[in-house]
Short mmCIF file of C-alpha atoms and ligand atoms in Angstrom, two decimals:
data_model
loop_
_atom_site.label_atom_id
_atom_site.label_comp_id
_atom_site.label_asym_id
_atom_site.label_seq_id
_atom_site.Cartn_x
_atom_site.Cartn_y
_atom_site.Cartn_z
CA MET A 28 13.75 -15.02 -22.57
CA CYS A 29 11.05 -16.97 -20.73
CA ASP A 30 7.39 -16.28 -21.37
CA GLU A 31 6.68 -14.74 -17.96
CA THR A 32 9.07 -11.84 -18.50
CA LEU A 33 6.94 -10.74 -21.45
CA LYS A 34 3.79 -10.19 -19.38
CA PRO A 35 2.77 -6.55 -19.22
CA MET A 36 3.14 -4.92 -15.81
CA PRO A 37 -0.14 -4.33 -14.00
CA ARG A 38 -1.26 -0.72 -13.91
CA ILE A 39 -3.50 1.48 -11.79
CA GLY A 40 -7.13 0.59 -12.53
CA ASP A 41 -6.31 -2.99 -13.58
CA LYS A 42 -7.71 -6.04 -11.82
CA ALA A 43 -5.00 -7.42 -9.53
CA PRO A 44 -3.49 -10.45 -11.30
CA GLU A 45 -4.61 -13.72 -9.73
CA PHE A 46 -2.25 -16.30 -8.27
CA LYS A 47 -2.09 -19.09 -5.71
CA ALA A 48 0.98 -19.31 -3.49
CA VAL A 49 2.51 -20.75 -0.34
CA THR A 50 3.13 -18.29 2.51
CA THR A 51 4.40 -18.28 6.09
CA GLN A 52 0.71 -18.28 7.14
CA GLY A 53 -0.38 -21.12 4.80
CA PRO A 54 -1.64 -21.13 1.21
CA ILE A 55 -3.31 -18.06 -0.32
CA ASN A 56 -5.52 -17.51 -3.30
CA PHE A 57 -4.90 -13.89 -4.28
CA PRO A 58 -6.79 -11.55 -4.46
CA ALA A 59 -9.94 -13.66 -3.87
CA ASP A 60 -9.03 -14.33 -0.21
CA TYR A 61 -8.98 -10.56 0.39
CA SER A 62 -12.33 -9.71 -1.17
CA GLY A 63 -14.01 -7.00 0.92
CA SER A 64 -10.70 -5.72 2.35
CA TRP A 65 -8.05 -3.36 1.13
CA VAL A 66 -4.73 -5.10 0.80
CA ILE A 67 -1.16 -3.92 0.41
CA LEU A 68 0.89 -6.45 -1.57
CA PHE A 69 4.55 -5.53 -1.24
CA SER A 70 7.83 -7.10 -2.27
CA HIS A 71 11.27 -6.94 -0.71
CA PRO A 72 14.59 -7.90 -2.32
CA ALA A 73 15.84 -10.60 0.05
CA ASP A 74 15.50 -12.13 3.52
CA PHE A 75 18.38 -11.54 5.97
CA THR A 76 19.23 -8.10 4.58
CA PRO A 77 19.31 -4.93 6.67
CA VAL A 78 16.95 -2.52 4.87
CA CYS A 79 14.34 -5.29 4.48
CA THR A 80 14.68 -6.17 8.17
CA SER A 81 14.08 -2.57 9.23
CA GLU A 82 11.03 -2.49 6.94
CA PHE A 83 9.54 -5.73 8.23
CA ILE A 84 9.90 -4.68 11.85
CA THR A 85 8.23 -1.37 11.05
CA PHE A 86 5.40 -2.88 8.99
CA ALA A 87 4.69 -5.61 11.56
CA SER A 88 4.58 -2.98 14.33
CA LEU A 89 2.03 -1.00 12.32
CA GLU A 90 -0.07 -3.98 11.23
CA GLN A 91 -2.93 -3.31 13.69
CA GLN A 92 -3.11 0.32 12.54
CA PHE A 93 -3.48 -0.84 8.91
CA ASN A 94 -6.01 -3.52 9.93
CA GLN A 95 -8.11 -0.83 11.64
CA ALA A 96 -8.33 0.86 8.24
CA ASN A 97 -9.65 -2.44 6.78
CA CYS A 98 -6.27 -3.03 5.15
CA LYS A 99 -4.38 -6.32 5.24
CA LEU A 100 -0.68 -6.79 4.49
CA VAL A 101 0.95 -9.42 2.27
CA GLY A 102 4.72 -9.55 1.69
CA LEU A 103 6.74 -11.34 -0.96
CA SER A 104 10.32 -12.07 -1.92
CA VAL A 105 11.87 -14.59 -4.28
CA ASP A 106 13.25 -16.52 -1.30
CA GLY A 107 11.93 -19.92 -0.16
CA LEU A 108 9.62 -20.67 2.75
CA TYR A 109 12.33 -21.99 5.10
CA SER A 110 14.42 -18.87 4.58
CA HIS A 111 11.34 -16.73 5.34
CA ILE A 112 10.59 -18.70 8.52
CA ALA A 113 14.21 -18.52 9.73
CA TRP A 114 14.43 -14.77 9.00
CA LEU A 115 11.17 -13.94 10.76
CA ARG A 116 12.26 -16.03 13.76
CA THR A 117 15.57 -14.11 13.89
CA ILE A 118 13.69 -10.82 13.73
CA LYS A 119 11.50 -11.84 16.68
CA GLU A 120 14.23 -13.36 18.81
CA LYS A 121 17.25 -11.15 18.14
CA ILE A 122 16.51 -7.77 16.57
CA GLU A 123 15.64 -4.61 18.43
CA TYR A 124 15.28 -1.63 16.11
CA LYS A 125 14.21 1.87 17.12
CA GLY A 126 12.63 0.55 20.30
CA MET A 127 10.70 -2.18 18.45
CA LYS A 128 11.57 -5.63 19.77
CA ASN A 129 10.09 -9.16 19.99
CA VAL A 130 8.25 -8.23 16.82
CA GLU A 131 6.16 -11.05 15.44
CA VAL A 132 5.29 -10.86 11.76
CA ASN A 133 1.72 -12.18 11.62
CA PHE A 134 0.91 -11.25 8.04
CA PRO A 135 1.70 -13.73 5.22
CA LEU A 136 5.06 -13.65 3.49
CA ILE A 137 4.87 -15.35 0.09
CA GLU A 138 7.61 -17.70 -1.09
CA ASP A 139 8.27 -17.04 -4.75
CA ILE A 140 11.33 -19.06 -5.71
CA THR A 141 9.88 -19.59 -9.20
CA MET A 142 9.53 -15.75 -9.50
CA ASN A 143 6.04 -16.36 -10.88
CA VAL A 144 4.33 -13.70 -8.78
CA ALA A 145 7.25 -11.28 -9.06
CA HIS A 146 6.99 -11.44 -12.86
CA LEU A 147 3.20 -11.20 -12.79
CA TYR A 148 3.40 -7.94 -10.80
CA GLY A 149 6.44 -6.41 -12.51
CA MET A 150 8.46 -6.62 -9.30
CA LEU A 151 11.59 -7.77 -11.13
CA GLN A 152 13.14 -4.77 -12.83
CA PRO A 153 16.35 -5.96 -14.54
CA GLY A 154 17.97 -2.51 -14.68
CA GLU A 155 17.96 -2.60 -10.86
CA SER A 156 18.36 -6.38 -10.31
CA SER A 157 17.42 -9.47 -12.30
CA THR A 158 17.59 -11.78 -9.28
CA LYS A 159 15.89 -9.73 -6.57
CA ALA A 160 12.50 -8.01 -6.49
CA VAL A 161 12.49 -4.23 -6.12
CA ARG A 162 10.52 -2.70 -3.24
CA ALA A 163 7.10 -2.62 -4.93
CA VAL A 164 3.90 -1.61 -3.14
CA PHE A 165 0.49 -2.38 -4.66
CA PHE A 166 -2.61 -0.87 -3.03
CA ILE A 167 -5.59 -3.08 -3.95
CA ASP A 168 -9.19 -2.21 -3.13
CA PRO A 169 -11.96 -4.46 -1.76
CA LYS A 170 -13.04 -5.29 -5.32
CA GLY A 171 -9.55 -6.45 -6.30
CA ILE A 172 -8.66 -3.35 -8.36
CA ILE A 173 -5.14 -1.87 -8.18
CA ARG A 174 -5.59 1.71 -6.97
CA ALA A 175 -2.00 2.90 -6.47
CA ILE A 176 1.51 1.56 -7.05
CA ILE A 177 4.81 2.77 -5.58
CA TYR A 178 8.23 1.37 -6.49
CA TYR A 179 11.44 1.94 -4.57
CA PRO A 180 14.95 0.74 -5.49
CA LEU A 181 16.87 -1.79 -3.42
CA SER A 182 18.81 0.81 -1.44
CA LEU A 183 15.82 2.90 -0.29
CA GLY A 184 13.67 1.83 2.65
CA ARG A 185 10.00 2.75 2.38
CA ASN A 186 8.24 5.53 4.30
CA PHE A 187 5.45 3.79 6.21
CA ASP A 188 3.70 7.02 7.19
CA GLU A 189 3.26 7.59 3.45
CA LEU A 190 1.92 4.07 2.83
CA TYR A 191 -0.66 4.61 5.60
CA ARG A 192 -1.50 8.08 4.23
CA VAL A 193 -2.15 6.55 0.78
CA ILE A 194 -4.58 3.96 2.21
CA ILE A 195 -6.48 6.62 4.18
CA ALA A 196 -6.50 9.09 1.26
CA LEU A 197 -7.80 6.49 -1.24
CA GLN A 198 -10.60 5.50 1.12
CA THR A 199 -11.44 9.13 1.87
CA ALA A 200 -11.65 9.93 -1.86
CA ASP A 201 -14.05 6.99 -2.33
CA ALA A 202 -16.20 7.73 0.72
CA PHE A 203 -16.65 11.47 0.09
CA SER A 204 -16.27 11.68 -3.73
CA ILE A 205 -13.41 14.15 -3.43
CA ALA A 206 -9.71 14.29 -4.33
CA THR A 207 -6.84 15.01 -1.95
CA PRO A 208 -4.27 17.77 -2.53
CA ALA A 209 -0.51 17.76 -2.05
CA ASP A 210 0.63 16.42 1.32
CA TRP A 211 -2.99 15.89 2.43
CA GLN A 212 -3.57 14.52 5.88
CA PRO A 213 -6.95 13.80 7.55
CA GLY A 214 -8.43 17.14 8.67
CA ASP A 215 -6.87 19.13 5.82
CA ASP A 216 -9.13 20.63 3.15
CA VAL A 217 -10.06 18.31 0.27
CA ILE A 218 -10.58 19.08 -3.41
CA VAL A 219 -14.12 19.36 -4.72
CA PRO A 220 -14.27 17.74 -8.19
CA THR A 221 -14.24 20.23 -11.09
CA ALA A 222 -17.77 21.00 -12.24
CA GLY A 223 -18.75 19.84 -15.74
CA SER A 224 -19.32 23.28 -17.28
CA CYS A 225 -18.10 26.87 -16.88
CA GLY A 226 -21.58 27.97 -15.83
CA VAL A 227 -21.68 25.50 -12.97
CA ALA A 228 -18.10 26.43 -12.03
CA LYS A 229 -18.92 30.15 -11.95
CA GLU A 230 -21.99 29.46 -9.85
CA ARG A 231 -19.89 27.44 -7.45
CA MET A 232 -17.21 30.17 -7.25
CA GLU A 233 -19.84 32.71 -6.36
CA SER A 234 -21.59 30.33 -3.99
CA LYS A 235 -21.98 31.54 -0.44
CA ALA A 236 -21.67 27.96 0.80
CA GLU A 237 -19.36 28.50 3.72
CA ASP A 238 -17.51 25.25 3.51
CA ILE A 239 -16.30 25.76 -0.10
CA LYS A 240 -13.27 27.89 -0.93
CA CYS A 241 -12.33 28.51 -4.59
CA TYR A 242 -8.82 29.59 -5.62
CA ASP A 243 -10.01 29.73 -9.25
CA TRP A 244 -12.79 28.11 -11.30
CA PHE A 245 -10.88 24.82 -11.55
CA PHE A 246 -9.61 24.65 -7.97
CA CYS A 247 -12.11 24.52 -5.11
CA THR A 248 -11.69 22.94 -1.69
CA LYS A 249 -13.89 22.18 1.27
CA LYS A 250 -13.36 21.07 4.82
CA ILE A 251 -13.95 17.57 6.12
CA ALA A 252 -13.16 17.30 9.80
CA LYS A 253 -10.49 14.82 10.82
CA GLU A 254 -12.96 13.07 13.15
CA LYS A 255 -15.43 12.63 10.27
CA VAL A 256 -12.75 11.12 8.02
CA LEU A 257 -11.41 8.80 10.69
CA SER A 258 -14.81 7.72 12.02
CA THR A 259 -15.87 6.85 8.46
CA ILE A 260 -12.76 4.83 7.67
CA LEU A 261 -11.43 3.29 10.85
CA LYS A 262 -13.06 0.25 12.46
CA LYS A 263 -14.33 0.87 15.99
C1 LIG B 322 18.69 -4.60 2.09
O1 LIG B 322 17.51 -4.88 2.36
O2 LIG B 322 19.46 -4.14 2.91
C2 LIG B 322 19.17 -4.79 0.69
C3 LIG B 322 18.68 -5.83 -0.05
C4 LIG B 322 19.16 -6.03 -1.34
C5 LIG B 322 20.09 -5.16 -1.86
C6 LIG B 322 20.52 -4.09 -1.11
C7 LIG B 322 20.06 -3.89 0.17
#
């Protein structure tokens, strides 16, 4: 077994592992080049495959929406640069999918024929495939810290509404010092952090503050208007 396979997989709260690589947009130094931005680093199993093609068309079509939320996109597979370039050209010139056509992929796609980055990020999961990366998604904050990770198997295309929701929810939690409940969307009530002591919790439960609703001492919510969330997070 080679050394790289023994590296521990990065976890939520870890610093994003550093690497330099060649991409379809030139060389990158990751995550340093993305300092100050959120970034989604995602892997796909292989170029010229159908699920991956549907995902790339969808992601590229949504790129501006992610950029408006100060989030950049970086893709990776263990294919080489010329394969990436040929695949992205085919996507632009030949594929129309769900009304999306002439789609240009302007975000970098990393070539990783050595599998160095795939190993570093735990994207190779031998129970699923030892030659192709799974569909991993790393959400990395402006300080280079991994804030969320989602893995999908080869056969399951990602839900891009969910990826966008995660970016908005993470930023909302940071901006307003709150947490977000199940299925949260901007405009829905948010969770007020649990108070440090029972006394404080009781006081809060009995509080007449109109914007706080308590279901029990450990579960209180408040409203943050959708416009307030979006105007805080999205670039004008
Ligand atoms: C696909 O993207 O369609 C795919 C890639 C690798 C294995 C299975 C499906």
